[in-house]
């Protein structure tokens, strides 16, 4: 999978203009009381502010994508590489457009990023890929030796962490770098009739199926890890490994791995001890 390079200049400019129209008064660096929108909960909003960041606005990116078909041998376990690339590229477009909106607002990062897929009724192979999150600006938060909260690609950091986890991460001396992901669309071979017949009435592992799903997960995880390493991150937190059947039938599935790559802000990482809270209810 390739590194996200951002949308084409014309698409990036259009996304920025859309963001400026949608958000009535985007805040400048010196403003404190500017109006913002956010999908953060009340607790998340307050903790993000406590971490030294202020929300600028809800940013999103969208790509309506035709996901084609790929033929393969139905008796063989194999990755459907064209479909893997299509699913990755569609998410990449949505992510890049969301990042372009955040950049147009002067954001340092995006927290609480969600990636959703919605197949449309007007085409069984047509899906909308959506990326949405809250753009934030550093407001007293120390970026450490790097001197900036932007990642090493010069773009706002992205993260799927909740407001609570983001607060904990920053307070403990780490910074999010980017949302990294890996995709693998895999075809699981059909059982031959004699194999299926031999399993009737028995508790037995179907080893080819086990190996196929193991390999597919490994490919998705490996691609996510490679993205994190390319960013010079120390590691990846909040990894979510999902399996989607989409509309491909029972023997084709996508494994999608996503998480937040992080870097250290300082050498010491002090984790605050939890505070004991006693409820007053009877």
Coordinates of C-alpha atoms in Angstrom, one line a residue:
X1 CA 0.0 0.0 0.0
X2 CA 1.2 3.5 -0.8
X3 CA 1.6 6.4 1.6
X4 CA -1.1 9.0 1.5
X5 CA 0.0 11.8 -0.7
X6 CA -3.1 14.0 -0.4
X7 CA -5.7 14.9 -3.0
X8 CA -4.9 16.5 -6.4
X9 CA -4.4 20.3 -6.2
X10 CA -7.8 21.0 -7.7
X11 CA -9.6 18.6 -5.3
X12 CA -7.6 20.0 -2.3
X13 CA -8.6 23.5 -3.3
X14 CA -12.3 22.6 -3.7
X15 CA -12.2 20.8 -0.3
X16 CA -10.7 23.8 1.4
X17 CA -13.4 26.1 -0.1
X18 CA -16.1 23.7 1.0
X19 CA -14.7 23.8 4.5
X20 CA -14.6 27.6 4.6
X21 CA -18.2 27.8 3.4
X22 CA -19.5 25.3 5.9
X23 CA -17.8 26.7 8.9
X24 CA -19.1 30.2 9.2
X25 CA -16.2 31.9 11.0
X26 CA -13.1 29.7 11.2
X27 CA -10.9 30.9 14.1
X28 CA -7.6 32.6 13.5
X29 CA -4.5 31.9 15.7
X30 CA -5.3 34.8 18.1
X31 CA -9.0 34.2 18.5
X32 CA -10.4 32.4 21.6
X33 CA -14.1 32.8 21.5
X34 CA -14.7 31.7 17.8
X35 CA -17.7 29.5 17.1
X36 CA -16.9 25.8 16.5
X37 CA -18.6 22.5 15.8
X38 CA -17.5 19.2 17.1
X39 CA -18.7 15.6 17.6
X40 CA -16.9 15.3 20.9
X41 CA -18.9 14.6 24.0
X42 CA -19.0 17.1 26.8
X43 CA -16.4 15.1 28.7
X44 CA -14.2 14.7 25.7
X45 CA -14.4 18.4 24.8
X46 CA -13.4 19.4 28.3
X47 CA -10.5 17.0 28.4
X48 CA -9.2 18.1 25.0
X49 CA -9.2 21.7 26.3
X50 CA -7.4 20.5 29.5
X51 CA -4.7 18.9 27.3
X52 CA -4.0 22.3 25.8
X53 CA -6.0 22.1 22.5
X54 CA -9.2 24.0 21.4
X55 CA -11.6 22.6 18.8
X56 CA -11.8 24.5 15.5
X57 CA -14.6 22.6 13.7
X58 CA -15.9 19.3 12.5
X59 CA -14.0 18.3 9.3
X60 CA -14.9 15.5 6.9
X61 CA -13.8 13.9 3.7
X62 CA -15.9 11.8 1.3
X63 CA -15.3 9.6 -1.7
X64 CA -18.0 7.7 -3.6
X65 CA -16.1 4.9 -5.2
X66 CA -17.0 2.1 -7.6
X67 CA -15.5 -1.1 -6.2
X68 CA -15.1 -3.5 -9.2
X69 CA -14.8 -7.3 -9.2
X70 CA -11.8 -9.5 -9.5
X71 CA -12.0 -13.1 -10.7
X72 CA -10.0 -15.8 -8.9
X73 CA -9.8 -19.6 -8.6
X74 CA -12.7 -20.6 -6.3
X75 CA -10.7 -23.6 -5.1
X76 CA -7.8 -21.5 -3.9
X77 CA -7.1 -19.2 -0.9
X78 CA -5.8 -16.0 -2.3
X79 CA -5.8 -12.2 -1.8
X80 CA -7.8 -10.2 -4.3
X81 CA -5.2 -7.5 -4.7
X82 CA -7.2 -5.2 -6.9
X83 CA -10.0 -5.1 -4.4
X84 CA -7.5 -4.5 -1.5
X85 CA -6.0 -1.6 -3.4
X86 CA -9.5 -0.2 -4.2
X87 CA -10.6 -0.3 -0.6
X88 CA -7.4 1.4 0.6
X89 CA -7.4 4.1 -2.1
X90 CA -11.1 5.0 -1.4
X91 CA -10.3 5.5 2.3
X92 CA -7.1 7.4 1.4
X93 CA -9.1 9.9 -0.7
X94 CA -11.6 10.5 2.2
X95 CA -8.8 10.9 4.7
X96 CA -6.8 13.3 2.5
X97 CA -9.9 15.5 1.9
X98 CA -10.6 15.6 5.6
X99 CA -6.9 16.6 6.3
X100 CA -7.2 19.3 3.6
X101 CA -10.2 20.8 5.4
X102 CA -8.3 20.8 8.7
X103 CA -5.3 22.4 7.1
X104 CA -7.5 25.1 5.6
X105 CA -8.7 25.9 9.2
X106 CA -5.1 26.1 10.4
X107 CA -5.5 23.0 12.6
X108 CA -2.6 21.1 14.2
X109 CA -4.5 17.9 14.3
X110 CA -7.8 15.9 14.1
X111 CA -9.1 13.9 17.1
X112 CA -11.8 11.2 17.3
X113 CA -11.5 10.3 13.6
X114 CA -14.1 7.8 12.3
X115 CA -13.9 5.9 9.0
X116 CA -17.3 4.6 7.7
X117 CA -18.4 2.8 4.6
X118 CA -21.9 2.9 3.2
X119 CA -23.0 0.9 0.2
X120 CA -25.5 2.8 -1.9
X121 CA -28.8 1.6 -3.3
X122 CA -28.1 3.1 -6.7
X123 CA -25.3 0.5 -7.3
X124 CA -24.4 -2.7 -5.6
X125 CA -20.7 -2.0 -6.1
X126 CA -20.9 1.7 -5.3
X127 CA -20.0 2.8 -1.8
X128 CA -19.3 6.1 0.0
X129 CA -16.2 6.2 2.1
X130 CA -16.4 8.8 4.9
X131 CA -13.8 10.2 7.2
X132 CA -14.9 12.6 10.0
X133 CA -13.3 14.1 13.1
X134 CA -12.8 17.3 15.1
X135 CA -10.0 19.6 14.0
X136 CA -8.0 21.1 16.9
X137 CA -5.4 23.8 17.5
X138 CA -2.7 23.7 20.1
X139 CA -3.5 26.3 22.8
X140 CA -0.7 26.0 25.3
X141 CA 0.3 22.3 24.6
X142 CA 4.0 21.8 24.3
X143 CA 5.0 19.9 21.1
X144 CA 8.3 18.8 22.5
X145 CA 11.7 18.9 20.6
X146 CA 9.9 18.7 17.3
X147 CA 8.6 22.2 17.8
X148 CA 5.3 21.5 16.0
X149 CA 2.3 19.2 16.4
X150 CA 2.2 18.6 12.6
X151 CA 3.5 15.2 11.6
X152 CA 6.6 14.6 9.6
X153 CA 4.6 14.9 6.3
X154 CA 3.8 18.5 7.3
X155 CA 0.1 17.7 7.8
X156 CA -2.2 17.8 10.8
X157 CA -1.9 14.7 12.9
X158 CA -4.9 12.4 12.8
X159 CA -6.1 10.0 15.5
X160 CA -8.9 7.7 16.3
X161 CA -8.4 8.2 20.0
X162 CA -11.3 9.4 22.1
X163 CA -11.0 12.7 24.0
X164 CA -10.2 10.8 27.2
X165 CA -7.5 8.7 25.6
X166 CA -6.1 11.7 23.8
X167 CA -5.8 13.6 27.1
X168 CA -4.1 10.6 28.8
X169 CA -1.7 10.2 25.9
X170 CA -0.6 13.9 25.9
X171 CA -0.4 14.1 29.7
X172 CA 1.8 11.0 29.7
X173 CA 4.3 12.5 27.2
X174 CA 3.2 11.1 23.8
X175 CA 1.8 12.7 20.7
X176 CA -0.3 11.2 17.9
X177 CA 1.4 11.2 14.5
X178 CA -1.2 9.8 12.1
X179 CA -4.0 7.4 11.7
X180 CA -2.4 4.4 10.0
X181 CA -4.2 1.6 8.2
X182 CA -3.9 -1.6 6.3
X183 CA -6.4 -3.5 4.1
X184 CA -6.6 -7.0 2.7
X185 CA -9.5 -8.4 0.7
X186 CA -9.2 -12.2 0.7
X187 CA -11.0 -15.1 -1.0
X188 CA -11.4 -18.2 1.1
X189 CA -11.5 -21.3 -1.0
X190 CA -14.7 -23.4 -1.3
X191 CA -14.5 -26.8 0.3
X192 CA -14.6 -29.7 -2.1
X193 CA -17.7 -31.9 -1.7
X194 CA -15.6 -34.8 -0.4
X195 CA -14.0 -32.5 2.2
X196 CA -17.4 -31.1 3.3
X197 CA -18.9 -34.6 3.5
X198 CA -16.0 -35.9 5.6
X199 CA -16.7 -33.2 8.2
X200 CA -20.3 -34.0 8.7
X201 CA -21.1 -34.9 12.3
X202 CA -17.5 -34.4 13.5
X203 CA -15.8 -31.7 15.5
X204 CA -12.8 -30.9 13.3
X205 CA -10.8 -27.9 12.4
X206 CA -11.0 -26.8 8.8
X207 CA -7.3 -26.0 8.4
X208 CA -7.5 -24.3 5.0
X209 CA -10.0 -21.8 6.4
X210 CA -8.0 -21.2 9.5
X211 CA -4.9 -20.5 7.4
X212 CA -6.7 -18.2 5.0
X213 CA -8.1 -16.0 7.7
X214 CA -4.8 -16.0 9.6
X215 CA -2.9 -14.9 6.5
X216 CA -5.5 -12.2 5.6
X217 CA -5.3 -10.7 9.1
X218 CA -1.5 -10.8 9.0
X219 CA -1.4 -8.9 5.7
X220 CA -3.7 -6.2 7.0
X221 CA -1.7 -5.8 10.2
X222 CA 1.6 -5.9 8.4
X223 CA 0.6 -3.0 6.1
X224 CA -0.6 -0.9 9.0
X225 CA 2.7 -1.5 10.8
X226 CA 4.7 -0.5 7.7
X227 CA 2.8 2.8 7.6
X228 CA 3.7 3.5 11.2
X229 CA 7.3 2.6 10.6
X230 CA 7.5 5.0 7.6
X231 CA 6.4 7.8 9.9
X232 CA 9.2 7.1 12.4
X233 CA 6.6 6.4 15.1
X234 CA 7.5 4.6 18.3
X235 CA 4.4 2.4 18.0
X236 CA 0.7 2.2 17.3
X237 CA -2.0 2.4 19.9
X238 CA -5.8 1.8 19.9
X239 CA -5.5 -0.8 17.1
X240 CA -8.9 -1.9 15.7
X241 CA -8.9 -5.0 13.5
X242 CA -12.3 -5.3 11.7
X243 CA -13.7 -7.9 9.3
X244 CA -16.3 -6.8 6.7
X245 CA -18.2 -9.0 4.3
X246 CA -19.6 -6.1 2.3
X247 CA -21.5 -7.3 -0.7
X248 CA -19.0 -9.9 -2.0
X249 CA -20.7 -13.1 -0.9
X250 CA -19.8 -15.6 1.8
X251 CA -16.3 -16.5 0.7
X252 CA -14.8 -13.0 0.2
X253 CA -14.1 -10.8 3.1
X254 CA -12.0 -7.7 4.0
X255 CA -9.8 -7.4 7.0
X256 CA -9.1 -3.8 7.9
X257 CA -6.6 -2.7 10.5
X258 CA -6.4 0.9 11.8
X259 CA -4.7 2.6 14.7
X260 CA -2.9 5.7 15.9
X261 CA 0.8 5.9 15.4
X262 CA 2.5 7.8 18.3
X263 CA 5.8 9.6 19.1
X264 CA 7.4 10.6 22.4
X265 CA 7.2 14.2 23.5
X266 CA 9.8 13.7 26.2
X267 CA 12.0 11.0 27.8
X268 CA 10.0 10.6 31.0
X269 CA 6.4 9.3 30.7
X270 CA 4.6 9.9 34.0
X271 CA 1.2 8.3 34.2
X272 CA -1.0 9.9 36.7
X273 CA -2.5 7.7 39.4
X274 CA -6.3 7.3 39.2
X275 CA -8.3 9.3 41.7
X276 CA -10.7 7.4 44.0
X277 CA -14.3 8.6 43.5
X278 CA -17.0 7.6 46.0
X279 CA -20.6 7.8 44.8
X280 CA -23.1 9.5 47.1
X281 CA -26.0 7.3 45.9
X282 CA -27.5 4.9 48.5

